[in-house]
């Protein structure tokens, strides 16, 4: 007859470490999500600059990564800086527009007449409506689709890192918390 015993002393220490695991995972994920949001903003801006030749790059510079943390929940993304004058064009570029647009009355500066340069003259232009058929140049959705695998891998790695860090004490004492012993073999 053989027997043995298991000494599971120190489980309070393990329970305490595991109790802190959700907060450690959330913090590590938030750090990873911040990095991924920055990479996504950069990729979306590069895609936008390659598709839309406005010459200024103002819209791509207006893309900002965001991270909102609420307890153990975090949300990351890319948004357009509303303070930027280019913000009004983000949805127009992403989705396009087909419809009627109203143009307000404004002043137009004329610098040429009949093919010759003239001193600048401001000319009033009355309000009018115009038909717009503009196919969008999606930049956010494709950038997210392209990065989805990398984002998933980075978040998975972050979870693994958090768990490894939280349980690193385990590696310091390979026999902890479970110690086994078996009695000497008896002739049978």
C-alpha positions as a Markdown table, in Angstrom:
| # | Residue | x | y | z |
|---|---|---|---|---|
| 1 | Unk | 0.0 | 0.0 | 0.0 |
| 2 | Unk | 1.4 | 3.4 | -0.9 |
| 3 | Unk | 0.3 | 6.8 | 0.2 |
| 4 | Unk | 1.4 | 10.4 | 0.2 |
| 5 | Unk | 0.5 | 13.8 | 1.3 |
| 6 | Unk | 0.2 | 17.2 | -0.2 |
| 7 | Unk | 1.1 | 20.3 | 1.9 |
| 8 | Unk | -0.7 | 23.3 | 0.4 |
| 9 | Unk | 0.5 | 25.8 | 2.9 |
| 10 | Unk | 0.7 | 29.4 | 1.8 |
| 11 | Unk | -2.4 | 29.5 | -0.3 |
| 12 | Unk | -3.3 | 32.8 | 1.4 |
| 13 | Unk | -0.3 | 34.3 | -0.4 |
| 14 | Unk | -1.5 | 32.9 | -3.7 |
| 15 | Unk | -5.0 | 34.1 | -3.2 |
| 16 | Unk | -3.8 | 37.6 | -2.4 |
| 17 | Unk | -1.7 | 37.7 | -5.6 |
| 18 | Unk | -4.6 | 36.4 | -7.7 |
| 19 | Unk | -7.0 | 39.0 | -6.2 |
| 20 | Unk | -4.8 | 41.7 | -7.6 |
| 21 | Unk | -4.6 | 40.1 | -11.0 |
| 22 | Unk | -7.6 | 41.9 | -12.6 |
| 23 | Unk | -6.1 | 45.4 | -11.7 |
| 24 | Unk | -2.7 | 44.4 | -13.0 |
| 25 | Unk | -4.1 | 43.0 | -16.3 |
| 26 | Unk | -6.3 | 46.2 | -16.7 |
| 27 | Unk | -3.2 | 48.5 | -16.2 |
| 28 | Unk | -1.0 | 46.4 | -18.5 |
| 29 | Unk | -3.8 | 46.3 | -21.2 |
| 30 | Unk | -4.3 | 50.1 | -20.9 |
| 31 | Unk | -0.6 | 50.7 | -21.5 |
| 32 | Unk | -0.7 | 48.3 | -24.5 |
| 33 | Unk | -3.9 | 49.9 | -25.8 |
| 34 | Unk | -2.3 | 53.4 | -25.6 |
| 35 | Unk | 0.6 | 52.2 | -27.8 |
| 36 | Unk | -1.8 | 50.5 | -30.3 |
| 37 | Unk | -4.0 | 53.6 | -30.5 |
| 38 | Unk | -0.9 | 55.7 | -31.3 |
| 39 | Unk | 0.2 | 53.3 | -34.0 |
| 40 | Unk | -3.3 | 53.2 | -35.4 |
| 41 | Unk | -3.5 | 57.0 | -35.6 |
| 42 | Unk | -0.1 | 57.1 | -37.4 |
| 43 | Unk | -1.2 | 54.4 | -39.9 |
| 44 | Unk | -4.6 | 56.1 | -40.5 |
| 45 | Unk | -2.7 | 59.4 | -41.1 |
| 46 | Unk | -0.3 | 57.8 | -43.5 |
| 47 | Unk | -3.2 | 56.2 | -45.4 |
| 48 | Unk | -5.0 | 59.5 | -45.6 |
| 49 | Unk | -1.9 | 61.4 | -46.8 |
| 50 | Unk | -1.4 | 58.8 | -49.6 |
| 51 | Unk | -5.1 | 59.0 | -50.8 |
| 52 | Unk | -5.9 | 62.7 | -50.3 |
| 53 | Unk | -3.5 | 65.1 | -51.9 |
| 54 | Unk | -4.5 | 68.3 | -50.1 |
| 55 | Unk | -0.9 | 69.4 | -49.7 |
| 56 | Unk | -1.2 | 70.4 | -46.0 |
| 57 | Unk | -1.5 | 67.2 | -44.1 |
| 58 | Unk | -3.7 | 69.1 | -41.6 |
| 59 | Unk | -6.3 | 66.3 | -41.3 |
| 60 | Unk | -3.7 | 63.6 | -40.7 |
| 61 | Unk | -2.1 | 65.8 | -38.0 |
| 62 | Unk | -5.5 | 66.3 | -36.4 |
| 63 | Unk | -5.9 | 62.5 | -35.8 |
| 64 | Unk | -5.3 | 61.8 | -32.1 |
| 65 | Unk | -5.2 | 58.5 | -30.2 |
| 66 | Unk | -7.6 | 58.3 | -27.2 |
| 67 | Unk | -7.7 | 56.1 | -24.2 |
| 68 | Unk | -10.5 | 56.1 | -21.6 |
| 69 | Unk | -10.1 | 54.0 | -18.5 |
| 70 | Unk | -13.0 | 53.4 | -16.2 |
| 71 | Unk | -12.1 | 51.1 | -13.4 |
| 72 | Unk | -11.1 | 47.8 | -15.0 |
| 73 | Unk | -12.5 | 48.8 | -18.4 |
| 74 | Unk | -10.5 | 50.6 | -21.0 |
| 75 | Unk | -11.5 | 51.9 | -24.5 |
| 76 | Unk | -8.9 | 53.0 | -27.0 |
| 77 | Unk | -9.4 | 54.6 | -30.4 |
| 78 | Unk | -8.6 | 57.4 | -32.8 |
| 79 | Unk | -10.5 | 60.6 | -33.0 |
| 80 | Unk | -10.2 | 63.9 | -34.8 |
| 81 | Unk | -9.1 | 66.9 | -32.7 |
| 82 | Unk | -12.2 | 69.1 | -32.8 |
| 83 | Unk | -10.1 | 72.2 | -32.4 |
| 84 | Unk | -8.5 | 71.6 | -35.7 |
| 85 | Unk | -10.0 | 73.4 | -38.7 |
| 86 | Unk | -9.6 | 70.2 | -40.6 |
| 87 | Unk | -11.9 | 68.3 | -38.3 |
| 88 | Unk | -15.0 | 69.2 | -40.4 |
| 89 | Unk | -13.5 | 67.2 | -43.3 |
| 90 | Unk | -12.8 | 63.9 | -41.5 |
| 91 | Unk | -16.3 | 62.4 | -42.0 |
| 92 | Unk | -16.4 | 63.8 | -45.6 |
| 93 | Unk | -13.1 | 62.1 | -46.4 |
| 94 | Unk | -13.9 | 58.8 | -44.6 |
| 95 | Unk | -17.5 | 58.3 | -45.9 |
| 96 | Unk | -17.8 | 60.7 | -48.9 |
| 97 | Unk | -20.9 | 62.7 | -49.6 |
| 98 | Unk | -23.6 | 62.6 | -52.3 |
| 99 | Unk | -26.1 | 65.4 | -52.1 |
| 100 | Unk | -26.7 | 69.1 | -52.1 |
| 101 | Unk | -24.4 | 71.4 | -50.2 |
| 102 | Unk | -25.3 | 75.0 | -49.3 |
| 103 | Unk | -22.5 | 77.5 | -49.7 |
| 104 | Unk | -22.8 | 80.6 | -47.6 |
| 105 | Unk | -22.3 | 84.1 | -48.9 |
| 106 | Unk | -18.6 | 85.0 | -48.8 |
| 107 | Unk | -15.9 | 87.2 | -50.3 |
| 108 | Unk | -13.7 | 85.8 | -53.0 |
| 109 | Unk | -10.3 | 87.4 | -53.6 |
| 110 | Unk | -9.5 | 87.8 | -57.3 |
| 111 | Unk | -5.9 | 88.0 | -58.3 |
| 112 | Unk | -6.2 | 87.4 | -62.1 |
| 113 | Unk | -8.5 | 88.8 | -64.8 |
| 114 | Unk | -8.4 | 87.7 | -68.4 |
| 115 | Unk | -5.3 | 85.7 | -67.8 |
| 116 | Unk | -3.3 | 88.6 | -66.3 |
| 117 | Unk | -2.3 | 89.2 | -62.8 |
| 118 | Unk | -4.0 | 92.1 | -61.1 |
| 119 | Unk | -3.9 | 93.7 | -57.6 |
| 120 | Unk | -6.1 | 91.6 | -55.3 |
| 121 | Unk | -9.8 | 92.6 | -55.3 |
| 122 | Unk | -12.4 | 91.2 | -53.0 |
| 123 | Unk | -15.7 | 90.3 | -54.7 |
| 124 | Unk | -18.8 | 89.3 | -52.9 |
| 125 | Unk | -20.3 | 85.9 | -53.8 |
| 126 | Unk | -24.0 | 85.3 | -53.0 |
| 127 | Unk | -25.1 | 82.1 | -51.2 |
| 128 | Unk | -25.9 | 79.2 | -53.5 |
| 129 | Unk | -26.5 | 75.4 | -53.5 |
| 130 | Unk | -24.4 | 73.0 | -55.4 |
| 131 | Unk | -24.6 | 69.2 | -56.1 |
| 132 | Unk | -21.7 | 67.2 | -54.6 |
| 133 | Unk | -20.8 | 63.6 | -55.7 |
| 134 | Unk | -17.7 | 62.7 | -53.7 |
| 135 | Unk | -16.7 | 59.1 | -53.1 |
| 136 | Unk | -15.0 | 58.9 | -49.7 |
| 137 | Unk | -11.4 | 57.9 | -49.2 |
| 138 | Unk | -11.7 | 55.7 | -46.1 |
| 139 | Unk | -8.7 | 55.9 | -43.9 |
| 140 | Unk | -9.7 | 55.0 | -40.3 |
| 141 | Unk | -11.7 | 51.8 | -41.0 |
| 142 | Unk | -9.1 | 50.2 | -43.3 |
| 143 | Unk | -6.2 | 51.2 | -41.0 |
| 144 | Unk | -8.1 | 49.4 | -38.1 |
| 145 | Unk | -8.7 | 46.4 | -40.3 |
| 146 | Unk | -5.0 | 46.2 | -41.3 |
| 147 | Unk | -3.9 | 46.5 | -37.7 |
| 148 | Unk | -6.5 | 44.1 | -36.1 |
| 149 | Unk | -4.2 | 41.1 | -36.0 |
| 150 | Unk | -1.3 | 43.1 | -34.5 |
| 151 | Unk | -3.6 | 44.7 | -32.0 |
| 152 | Unk | -5.0 | 41.3 | -30.9 |
| 153 | Unk | -1.5 | 39.9 | -30.6 |
| 154 | Unk | -0.3 | 42.9 | -28.6 |
| 155 | Unk | -3.2 | 42.7 | -26.2 |
| 156 | Unk | -2.7 | 38.9 | -25.8 |
| 157 | Unk | 0.9 | 39.5 | -25.0 |
| 158 | Unk | 0.0 | 42.2 | -22.5 |
| 159 | Unk | -2.3 | 39.8 | -20.7 |
| 160 | Unk | 0.4 | 37.1 | -20.6 |
| 161 | Unk | 3.0 | 39.7 | -19.3 |
| 162 | Unk | 0.6 | 40.8 | -16.6 |
| 163 | Unk | -0.1 | 37.2 | -15.4 |
| 164 | Unk | 3.6 | 36.3 | -15.5 |
| 165 | Unk | 4.5 | 39.5 | -13.5 |
| 166 | Unk | 1.8 | 38.9 | -10.9 |
| 167 | Unk | 2.8 | 35.2 | -10.4 |
| 168 | Unk | 6.6 | 35.8 | -10.7 |
| 169 | Unk | 7.0 | 35.0 | -7.0 |
| 170 | Unk | 6.1 | 31.4 | -8.0 |
| 171 | Unk | 9.3 | 31.0 | -9.9 |
| 172 | Unk | 11.4 | 32.2 | -6.9 |
| 173 | Unk | 10.4 | 29.0 | -5.0 |
| 174 | Unk | 9.6 | 26.2 | -7.4 |
| 175 | Unk | 8.2 | 24.0 | -4.6 |
| 176 | Unk | 5.8 | 26.7 | -3.3 |
| 177 | Unk | 2.9 | 26.4 | -2.5 |
| 178 | Unk | 2.6 | 22.7 | -3.0 |
| 179 | Unk | 5.1 | 20.3 | -1.5 |
| 180 | Unk | 4.6 | 16.6 | -2.0 |
| 181 | Unk | 6.0 | 13.7 | -0.1 |
| 182 | Unk | 5.7 | 10.0 | -0.5 |
| 183 | Unk | 6.5 | 7.4 | 2.1 |
| 184 | Unk | 9.2 | 5.0 | 1.4 |
| 185 | Unk | 8.2 | 2.0 | -0.7 |
| 186 | Unk | 7.1 | -1.0 | 1.3 |
| 187 | Unk | 7.5 | -4.5 | 0.1 |
| 188 | Unk | 4.3 | -5.7 | -1.3 |
